[in-house]
Amino acid sequence: MPFARKEGLKIRIRHADIERRVRAVAGQITKDFKGQRVHLIGVLKGACFFLADLAREIDLETSIDFIAVASYGKKKDSSGQVRMLKDLDNNVAGLNVILVEDILDTGLTANYLLRILRQRRPKTLSLAALLDKPSRRLKPVKGDYIGFTIPDEFVVGYGLDYAERYRNLKDVCVLQPPPQ
Ligand code: PRP
């Protein structure tokens, strides 16, 4: 029996559907930045699978970098603080920066990172996320490139974890009952 089934996980978005959407999002990026270079910034760790697949479907000169943050209190209220754990390796001034997230939830992380990145004077700044849970928003954030809009369910897989588990699942699955 597959590991996810043994764990009682229910498939919510199949890998084939993820692949199809990733190709479509990459196609849109390729069109929007025709003839230019894009610089993808992945937010560790959840975004690394999406970024890796997205980057390979973009038909443009593409560079990548990673950033890591820690959030506190975001599950409870809007006072959640975000702190940087690992900064970028490279300067983004003058680049077409696309911040790449696995999921937009409360919006605290993306809101904080977009603010920081804007201060560094990229040529353009956009936001891509595989999943968007708009019903959970505490800070206003709008993705420019969204894979799937989903209801408020606890999802894991394709980069998303529960206590560091399940990131390597190919499908996005629902954890039931949700963790307390
Ligand atoms: C998750 C996810 C986003 C953020 C979204 O990261 O990868 O970065 O939360 O939530 P928000 O919109 O409420 O800020 P997490 O802090 O769980 O770290 P991880 O990527 O290492 O799992």
Coordinates of N, CA and C and ligand atoms in Angstrom, one line a residue:
M1 N 0.8 -1.2 0.0 CA 0.0 0.0 0.0 C 0.9 1.2 0.0
P2 N 0.5 2.3 -0.8 CA 1.4 3.5 -0.9 C 1.4 4.2 0.5
F3 N 2.6 4.8 0.8 CA 2.8 5.4 2.1 C 1.7 6.4 2.5
A4 N 1.2 7.3 1.5 CA 0.2 8.3 1.8 C -1.1 7.6 2.2
R5 N -1.4 6.5 1.6 CA -2.7 5.8 1.9 C -2.6 5.2 3.3
K6 N -1.4 4.6 3.6 CA -1.2 4.0 5.0 C -1.3 5.1 6.0
E7 N -0.9 6.3 5.7 CA -1.0 7.5 6.7 C -2.4 8.0 6.8
G8 N -3.3 7.5 6.0 CA -4.7 8.0 6.0 C -4.9 9.4 5.3
L9 N -4.0 9.7 4.3 CA -4.1 10.9 3.6 C -5.0 10.8 2.4
K10 N -5.8 11.8 2.1 CA -6.6 11.8 1.0 C -6.1 12.7 -0.1
I11 N -6.0 12.2 -1.3 CA -5.5 13.0 -2.4 C -6.5 14.1 -2.7
R12 N -5.9 15.3 -2.8 CA -6.8 16.5 -3.1 C -6.5 17.0 -4.5
I13 N -5.2 17.1 -4.8 CA -4.8 17.5 -6.2 C -3.7 16.5 -6.7
R14 N -4.1 15.8 -7.8 CA -3.2 14.8 -8.3 C -2.0 15.4 -9.0
H15 N -0.9 14.6 -8.9 CA 0.4 15.1 -9.5 C 0.2 15.5 -11.0
A16 N -0.6 14.7 -11.7 CA -0.8 15.1 -13.2 C -1.4 16.4 -13.3
D17 N -2.4 16.8 -12.4 CA -3.0 18.1 -12.5 C -2.1 19.2 -12.0
I18 N -1.2 18.9 -11.1 CA -0.2 19.9 -10.7 C 0.7 20.1 -11.8
E19 N 1.2 19.1 -12.5 CA 2.1 19.3 -13.7 C 1.4 20.1 -14.7
R20 N 0.2 19.9 -15.0 CA -0.6 20.6 -16.0 C -0.6 22.1 -15.6
R21 N -0.9 22.4 -14.4 CA -1.1 23.8 -13.9 C 0.3 24.5 -13.9
V22 N 1.3 23.8 -13.5 CA 2.7 24.3 -13.4 C 3.1 24.7 -14.9
R23 N 2.8 23.9 -15.8 CA 3.1 24.2 -17.2 C 2.4 25.4 -17.7
A24 N 1.1 25.5 -17.3 CA 0.3 26.7 -17.7 C 0.8 28.0 -17.0
V25 N 1.1 27.9 -15.8 CA 1.7 29.1 -15.1 C 3.0 29.5 -15.7
A26 N 3.9 28.5 -16.0 CA 5.2 28.8 -16.6 C 5.0 29.4 -18.0
G27 N 3.9 28.9 -18.7 CA 3.6 29.5 -20.0 C 3.2 31.0 -19.9
Q28 N 2.4 31.3 -18.9 CA 2.0 32.7 -18.7 C 3.2 33.5 -18.4
I29 N 4.1 33.1 -17.5 CA 5.3 33.8 -17.2 C 6.2 34.0 -18.4
T30 N 6.3 33.0 -19.2 CA 7.1 33.0 -20.4 C 6.6 34.1 -21.3
K31 N 5.3 34.2 -21.4 CA 4.6 35.2 -22.3 C 4.8 36.6 -21.7
D32 N 4.6 36.7 -20.4 CA 4.6 38.0 -19.7 C 6.0 38.7 -19.8
F33 N 7.0 37.8 -19.8 CA 8.4 38.4 -19.7 C 9.2 38.0 -21.0
K34 N 8.4 37.9 -22.1 CA 9.0 37.5 -23.4 C 10.4 38.3 -23.7
G35 N 11.4 37.6 -24.0 CA 12.7 38.2 -24.4 C 13.5 38.7 -23.2
Q36 N 13.0 38.5 -21.9 CA 13.7 39.0 -20.8 C 14.2 37.9 -19.9
R37 N 14.9 38.2 -18.9 CA 15.4 37.2 -17.9 C 14.5 37.3 -16.7
V38 N 14.2 36.2 -16.0 CA 13.4 36.2 -14.8 C 14.3 35.6 -13.7
H39 N 14.1 36.1 -12.5 CA 14.8 35.6 -11.3 C 13.9 35.1 -10.3
L40 N 13.9 33.8 -10.1 CA 12.9 33.2 -9.2 C 13.5 33.1 -7.8
I41 N 12.7 33.5 -6.8 CA 13.2 33.4 -5.4 C 12.2 32.5 -4.6
G42 N 12.8 31.3 -4.2 CA 12.0 30.3 -3.5 C 12.1 30.6 -2.0
V43 N 10.9 30.4 -1.3 CA 10.9 30.5 0.1 C 11.0 29.1 0.7
L44 N 12.1 28.9 1.4 CA 12.4 27.6 2.0 C 11.4 27.3 3.1
K45 N 11.1 26.0 3.4 CA 11.5 25.0 2.5 C 10.4 24.6 1.5
G46 N 9.2 24.9 1.8 CA 8.0 24.4 1.1 C 8.0 24.6 -0.4
A47 N 8.6 25.7 -0.8 CA 8.5 26.1 -2.3 C 9.5 25.4 -3.2
C48 N 10.4 24.6 -2.6 CA 11.5 24.1 -3.4 C 11.0 23.2 -4.6
F49 N 10.0 22.4 -4.3 CA 9.5 21.5 -5.4 C 8.8 22.2 -6.5
F50 N 8.0 23.2 -6.1 CA 7.3 24.0 -7.1 C 8.3 24.8 -7.9
L51 N 9.2 25.4 -7.2 CA 10.2 26.2 -7.9 C 11.0 25.4 -8.9
A52 N 11.4 24.2 -8.5 CA 12.2 23.3 -9.4 C 11.4 23.0 -10.6
D53 N 10.1 22.6 -10.5 CA 9.3 22.2 -11.6 C 9.0 23.5 -12.5
L54 N 8.6 24.6 -11.8 CA 8.3 25.8 -12.5 C 9.4 26.3 -13.4
A55 N 10.6 26.3 -12.8 CA 11.8 26.9 -13.5 C 12.1 26.1 -14.8
R56 N 11.8 24.8 -14.7 CA 12.2 24.0 -15.9 C 11.1 24.1 -17.0
E57 N 10.0 24.7 -16.7 CA 9.0 24.9 -17.7 C 9.0 26.3 -18.3
I58 N 9.8 27.2 -17.7 CA 9.8 28.5 -18.2 C 10.8 28.6 -19.3
D59 N 10.4 29.1 -20.5 CA 11.2 29.1 -21.7 C 11.9 30.5 -21.8
L60 N 12.7 30.9 -20.8 CA 13.4 32.1 -20.8 C 14.7 31.9 -20.0
E61 N 15.6 32.9 -20.1 CA 16.7 32.9 -19.2 C 16.2 33.0 -17.8
T62 N 16.6 32.1 -16.9 CA 16.0 32.0 -15.6 C 17.1 31.8 -14.6
S63 N 17.2 32.6 -13.5 CA 18.1 32.3 -12.4 C 17.3 32.1 -11.2
I64 N 17.9 31.5 -10.2 CA 17.1 31.2 -8.9 C 17.9 31.5 -7.7
D65 N 17.2 31.8 -6.6 CA 17.8 32.1 -5.3 C 16.8 31.6 -4.3
F66 N 17.3 31.5 -3.0 CA 16.4 31.1 -2.0 C 16.5 32.0 -0.8
I67 N 15.4 32.0 0.0 CA 15.3 32.8 1.2 C 14.6 32.0 2.2
A68 N 14.9 32.2 3.5 CA 14.3 31.4 4.6 C 13.8 32.3 5.6
V69 N 12.6 32.1 6.1 CA 12.0 32.9 7.2 C 11.4 32.1 8.2
A70 N 11.2 32.6 9.4 CA 10.5 32.0 10.5 C 9.3 32.8 10.9
S71 N 8.2 32.2 11.1 CA 7.0 33.0 11.5 C 6.5 32.6 12.9
Y72 N 6.0 33.6 13.6 CA 5.5 33.3 15.0 C 4.1 33.8 15.1
G73 N 3.3 33.0 15.7 CA 1.9 33.4 16.1 C 1.0 33.5 14.9
K74 N 1.4 33.1 13.7 CA 0.6 33.4 12.5 C -0.7 32.5 12.6
K75 N -0.6 31.4 13.2 CA -1.8 30.5 13.3 C -2.9 31.1 14.2
K76 N -2.5 32.0 15.0 CA -3.5 32.5 16.0 C -4.0 33.9 15.7
D77 N -3.2 34.9 15.4 CA -3.7 36.2 15.1 C -2.8 37.0 14.2
S78 N -3.2 38.2 13.9 CA -2.5 39.0 12.9 C -1.2 39.6 13.4
S79 N -1.0 39.5 14.7 CA 0.3 40.0 15.3 C 1.5 39.1 14.9
G80 N 1.2 38.1 14.1 CA 2.3 37.2 13.8 C 3.5 37.9 13.2
Q81 N 4.7 37.6 13.7 CA 5.9 38.2 13.3 C 6.7 37.3 12.3
V82 N 7.3 37.9 11.4 CA 8.1 37.1 10.4 C 9.6 37.6 10.6
R83 N 10.5 36.7 10.6 CA 11.9 37.0 10.8 C 12.7 36.3 9.7
M84 N 13.7 37.0 9.2 CA 14.5 36.3 8.2 C 15.6 35.4 8.8
L85 N 15.7 34.2 8.3 CA 16.7 33.2 8.8 C 17.8 33.1 7.8
K86 N 17.5 33.2 6.5 CA 18.6 33.1 5.5 C 18.2 34.1 4.4
D87 N 19.1 35.0 4.2 CA 18.9 36.1 3.2 C 19.3 35.5 1.8
L88 N 19.0 36.3 0.8 CA 19.4 35.9 -0.6 C 20.9 35.9 -0.8
D89 N 21.4 35.1 -1.7 CA 22.8 35.1 -2.1 C 23.1 36.3 -3.0
N90 N 22.2 36.7 -3.8 CA 22.5 37.7 -4.9 C 21.6 38.9 -4.8
N91 N 22.1 40.0 -5.3 CA 21.4 41.3 -5.4 C 20.3 41.2 -6.4
V92 N 19.1 41.8 -6.1 CA 18.0 41.7 -7.1 C 17.7 43.0 -7.8
A93 N 18.5 44.0 -7.6 CA 18.3 45.3 -8.2 C 18.2 45.2 -9.7
G94 N 17.2 45.7 -10.3 CA 17.1 45.7 -11.8 C 16.6 44.4 -12.4
L95 N 16.3 43.4 -11.6 CA 15.8 42.1 -12.1 C 14.3 42.0 -12.1
N96 N 13.8 41.1 -13.0 CA 12.4 40.7 -12.9 C 12.3 39.6 -11.9
V97 N 12.0 40.0 -10.6 CA 11.9 39.0 -9.5 C 10.5 38.4 -9.4
I98 N 10.5 37.1 -9.3 CA 9.2 36.4 -9.0 C 9.4 35.6 -7.7
L99 N 8.7 36.1 -6.7 CA 8.8 35.4 -5.4 C 7.9 34.1 -5.5
V100 N 8.5 33.0 -5.2 CA 7.8 31.7 -5.4 C 7.5 31.0 -4.0
E101 N 6.2 30.8 -3.8 CA 5.7 30.2 -2.6 C 4.9 29.0 -2.9
D102 N 4.9 28.0 -1.9 CA 4.1 26.8 -2.1 C 2.6 27.2 -1.8
I103 N 2.4 28.0 -0.8 CA 1.0 28.4 -0.4 C 1.0 29.8 0.2
L104 N -0.1 30.5 -0.2 CA -0.5 31.7 0.5 C -1.6 31.4 1.5
D105 N -1.3 31.6 2.7 CA -2.2 31.3 3.8 C -2.7 32.6 4.4
T106 N -2.2 32.9 5.6 CA -2.5 34.2 6.2 C -2.0 35.4 5.4
G107 N -1.0 35.1 4.6 CA -0.4 36.2 3.8 C 0.8 36.9 4.5
L108 N 1.0 36.6 5.7 CA 2.1 37.3 6.5 C 3.4 37.1 5.9
T109 N 3.8 35.9 5.5 CA 5.1 35.6 4.9 C 5.3 36.4 3.6
A110 N 4.4 36.3 2.7 CA 4.5 36.9 1.4 C 4.5 38.4 1.6
N111 N 3.6 38.9 2.5 CA 3.5 40.4 2.7 C 4.9 40.9 3.2
Y112 N 5.5 40.2 4.1 CA 6.8 40.6 4.7 C 7.9 40.6 3.6
L113 N 7.9 39.5 2.8 CA 9.0 39.3 1.8 C 8.8 40.3 0.7
L114 N 7.6 40.5 0.3 CA 7.4 41.5 -0.9 C 7.9 42.9 -0.4
R115 N 7.6 43.2 0.8 CA 8.0 44.5 1.4 C 9.6 44.6 1.3
I116 N 10.2 43.6 1.8 CA 11.7 43.6 1.8 C 12.3 43.7 0.4
L117 N 11.7 42.9 -0.5 CA 12.2 42.8 -1.8 C 12.0 44.1 -2.6
R118 N 10.9 44.7 -2.4 CA 10.6 46.0 -3.0 C 11.7 47.0 -2.7
Q119 N 12.1 47.0 -1.4 CA 13.1 48.0 -1.0 C 14.4 47.8 -1.7
R120 N 14.6 46.6 -2.3 CA 15.9 46.3 -3.0 C 15.9 46.7 -4.5
R121 N 14.8 47.3 -4.9 CA 14.7 47.9 -6.3 C 14.8 46.9 -7.4
P122 N 14.0 45.9 -7.4 CA 14.0 45.0 -8.6 C 13.3 45.8 -9.7
K123 N 13.5 45.3 -11.0 CA 12.8 46.0 -12.1 C 11.3 45.7 -12.0
T124 N 11.0 44.5 -11.8 CA 9.6 44.1 -11.5 C 9.5 43.1 -10.4
L125 N 8.4 43.1 -9.7 CA 8.3 42.1 -8.6 C 6.9 41.5 -8.7
S126 N 6.9 40.1 -8.8 CA 5.6 39.4 -8.8 C 5.6 38.3 -7.9
L127 N 4.5 37.7 -7.7 CA 4.3 36.6 -6.7 C 3.6 35.4 -7.4
A128 N 4.3 34.3 -7.2 CA 3.7 33.0 -7.8 C 3.5 32.1 -6.6
A129 N 2.4 31.4 -6.6 CA 2.1 30.4 -5.5 C 1.4 29.2 -6.1
L130 N 1.8 28.0 -5.7 CA 1.1 26.9 -6.2 C -0.4 26.9 -5.7
L131 N -0.5 27.2 -4.4 CA -1.8 27.1 -3.7 C -2.1 28.4 -3.1
D132 N -3.4 28.8 -3.1 CA -3.9 30.0 -2.5 C -5.1 29.7 -1.6
K133 N -5.1 30.1 -0.3 CA -6.2 29.9 0.6 C -6.7 31.2 1.0
P134 N -7.4 31.9 0.1 CA -7.8 33.3 0.4 C -8.6 33.5 1.6
S135 N -9.4 32.5 2.0 CA -10.3 32.6 3.2 C -9.5 32.7 4.5
R136 N -8.2 32.5 4.5 CA -7.4 32.5 5.7 C -6.6 33.8 5.8
R137 N -6.7 34.7 4.9 CA -5.9 35.9 4.8 C -6.0 36.9 6.0
L138 N -4.9 37.3 6.6 CA -4.9 38.3 7.6 C -4.2 39.6 7.1
K139 N -3.4 39.4 6.1 CA -2.7 40.5 5.4 C -3.1 40.5 4.0
P140 N -3.4 41.6 3.4 CA -3.7 41.6 2.0 C -2.6 41.3 1.1
V141 N -2.7 40.1 0.4 CA -1.7 39.7 -0.6 C -2.4 39.1 -1.7
K142 N -1.9 39.5 -2.9 CA -2.6 38.9 -4.1 C -1.5 38.3 -5.0
G143 N -1.6 37.0 -5.3 CA -0.7 36.3 -6.2 C -0.9 36.7 -7.7
D144 N 0.2 36.9 -8.4 CA 0.1 37.2 -9.8 C -0.1 35.9 -10.6
Y145 N 0.5 34.8 -10.1 CA 0.5 33.5 -10.8 C 0.1 32.4 -9.7
I146 N -1.1 32.0 -9.8 CA -1.7 31.0 -8.8 C -2.0 29.7 -9.5
G147 N -1.5 28.6 -8.9 CA -1.8 27.3 -9.4 C -3.3 26.9 -9.1
F148 N -3.6 26.8 -7.9 CA -5.0 26.4 -7.4 C -5.4 27.2 -6.3
T149 N -6.7 27.6 -6.3 CA -7.3 28.2 -5.1 C -8.0 27.1 -4.4
I150 N -7.7 27.0 -3.1 CA -8.3 25.9 -2.3 C -9.0 26.4 -1.0
P151 N -10.0 25.5 -0.5 CA -10.6 25.9 0.7 C -9.7 25.7 1.9
D152 N -10.2 26.1 3.1 CA -9.4 26.0 4.3 C -9.3 24.6 4.8
E153 N -8.4 23.8 4.2 CA -8.2 22.4 4.6 C -6.7 22.3 4.9
F154 N -6.3 21.4 5.8 CA -4.9 21.2 6.1 C -4.2 20.3 5.0
V155 N -3.4 21.0 4.1 CA -2.9 20.2 3.0 C -1.4 19.9 3.2
V156 N -1.0 18.8 2.7 CA 0.5 18.4 2.7 C 0.8 17.8 1.4
G157 N 2.2 17.7 1.2 CA 2.7 17.1 0.0 C 3.1 18.1 -1.0
Y158 N 3.9 17.7 -2.0 CA 4.5 18.6 -3.0 C 5.1 19.8 -2.3
G159 N 5.9 19.5 -1.3 CA 6.6 20.6 -0.6 C 6.0 21.0 0.8
L160 N 4.7 20.8 0.9 CA 4.0 21.2 2.1 C 4.1 20.1 3.2
D161 N 4.4 20.5 4.4 CA 4.7 19.5 5.5 C 3.7 19.6 6.6
Y162 N 3.7 18.5 7.4 CA 3.1 18.6 8.8 C 4.2 18.1 9.7
A163 N 4.8 18.9 10.5 CA 5.9 18.6 11.4 C 7.0 17.9 10.6
E164 N 7.3 18.6 9.4 CA 8.4 18.2 8.5 C 8.2 16.9 7.8
R165 N 7.0 16.3 7.9 CA 6.7 15.1 7.2 C 5.9 15.4 5.9
Y166 N 5.9 14.5 5.0 CA 5.0 14.5 3.8 C 5.4 15.4 2.7
R167 N 6.5 16.2 2.8 CA 6.9 17.1 1.8 C 7.2 16.4 0.4
N168 N 7.6 15.2 0.5 CA 8.0 14.5 -0.7 C 6.9 13.8 -1.5
L169 N 5.7 13.9 -1.0 CA 4.5 13.3 -1.7 C 4.3 14.0 -3.0
K170 N 4.0 13.3 -4.1 CA 3.9 13.9 -5.4 C 2.5 14.6 -5.5
D171 N 1.5 14.1 -4.8 CA 0.2 14.7 -4.8 C 0.0 15.7 -3.7
V172 N -0.9 16.7 -3.8 CA -1.3 17.5 -2.6 C -2.4 16.7 -1.9
C173 N -2.2 16.4 -0.7 CA -3.2 15.6 0.1 C -3.7 16.3 1.3
V174 N -4.9 15.8 1.7 CA -5.5 16.4 2.9 C -5.2 15.6 4.1
L175 N -4.9 16.2 5.2 CA -4.6 15.6 6.5 C -5.9 15.6 7.3
Q176 N -6.5 14.5 7.6 CA -7.7 14.4 8.3 C -7.6 13.5 9.5
P177 N -8.0 13.9 10.7 CA -8.5 15.2 11.1 C -7.3 16.2 11.0
P178 N -7.6 17.5 10.9 CA -6.5 18.5 10.9 C -5.8 18.5 12.2
P179 N -4.5 18.8 12.2 CA -3.7 18.8 13.5 C -4.3 19.9 14.4
Q180 N -4.2 19.7 15.7 CA -4.7 20.7 16.6 C -3.7 21.8 16.9
Ligands
PRP1 C1 4.6 28.0 5.0 C2 4.6 28.2 3.5 C3 4.7 29.7 3.3 C4 4.0 30.2 4.5 C5 2.6 30.6 4.1 O1 5.9 28.0 5.4 O2 5.7 27.6 2.9 O3 6.0 30.2 3.3 O4 3.9 29.2 5.5 O5 1.9 31.0 5.3 P1 1.4 32.5 5.6 O6 0.7 33.0 4.4 O7 0.4 32.2 6.7 O8 2.5 33.3 6.0 P2 6.4 27.5 6.8 O9 6.6 28.6 7.8 O10 5.4 26.4 7.3 O11 7.8 26.9 6.5 P3 8.2 25.7 5.5 O12 8.0 26.3 4.1 O13 9.6 25.4 5.8 O14 7.2 24.5 5.7

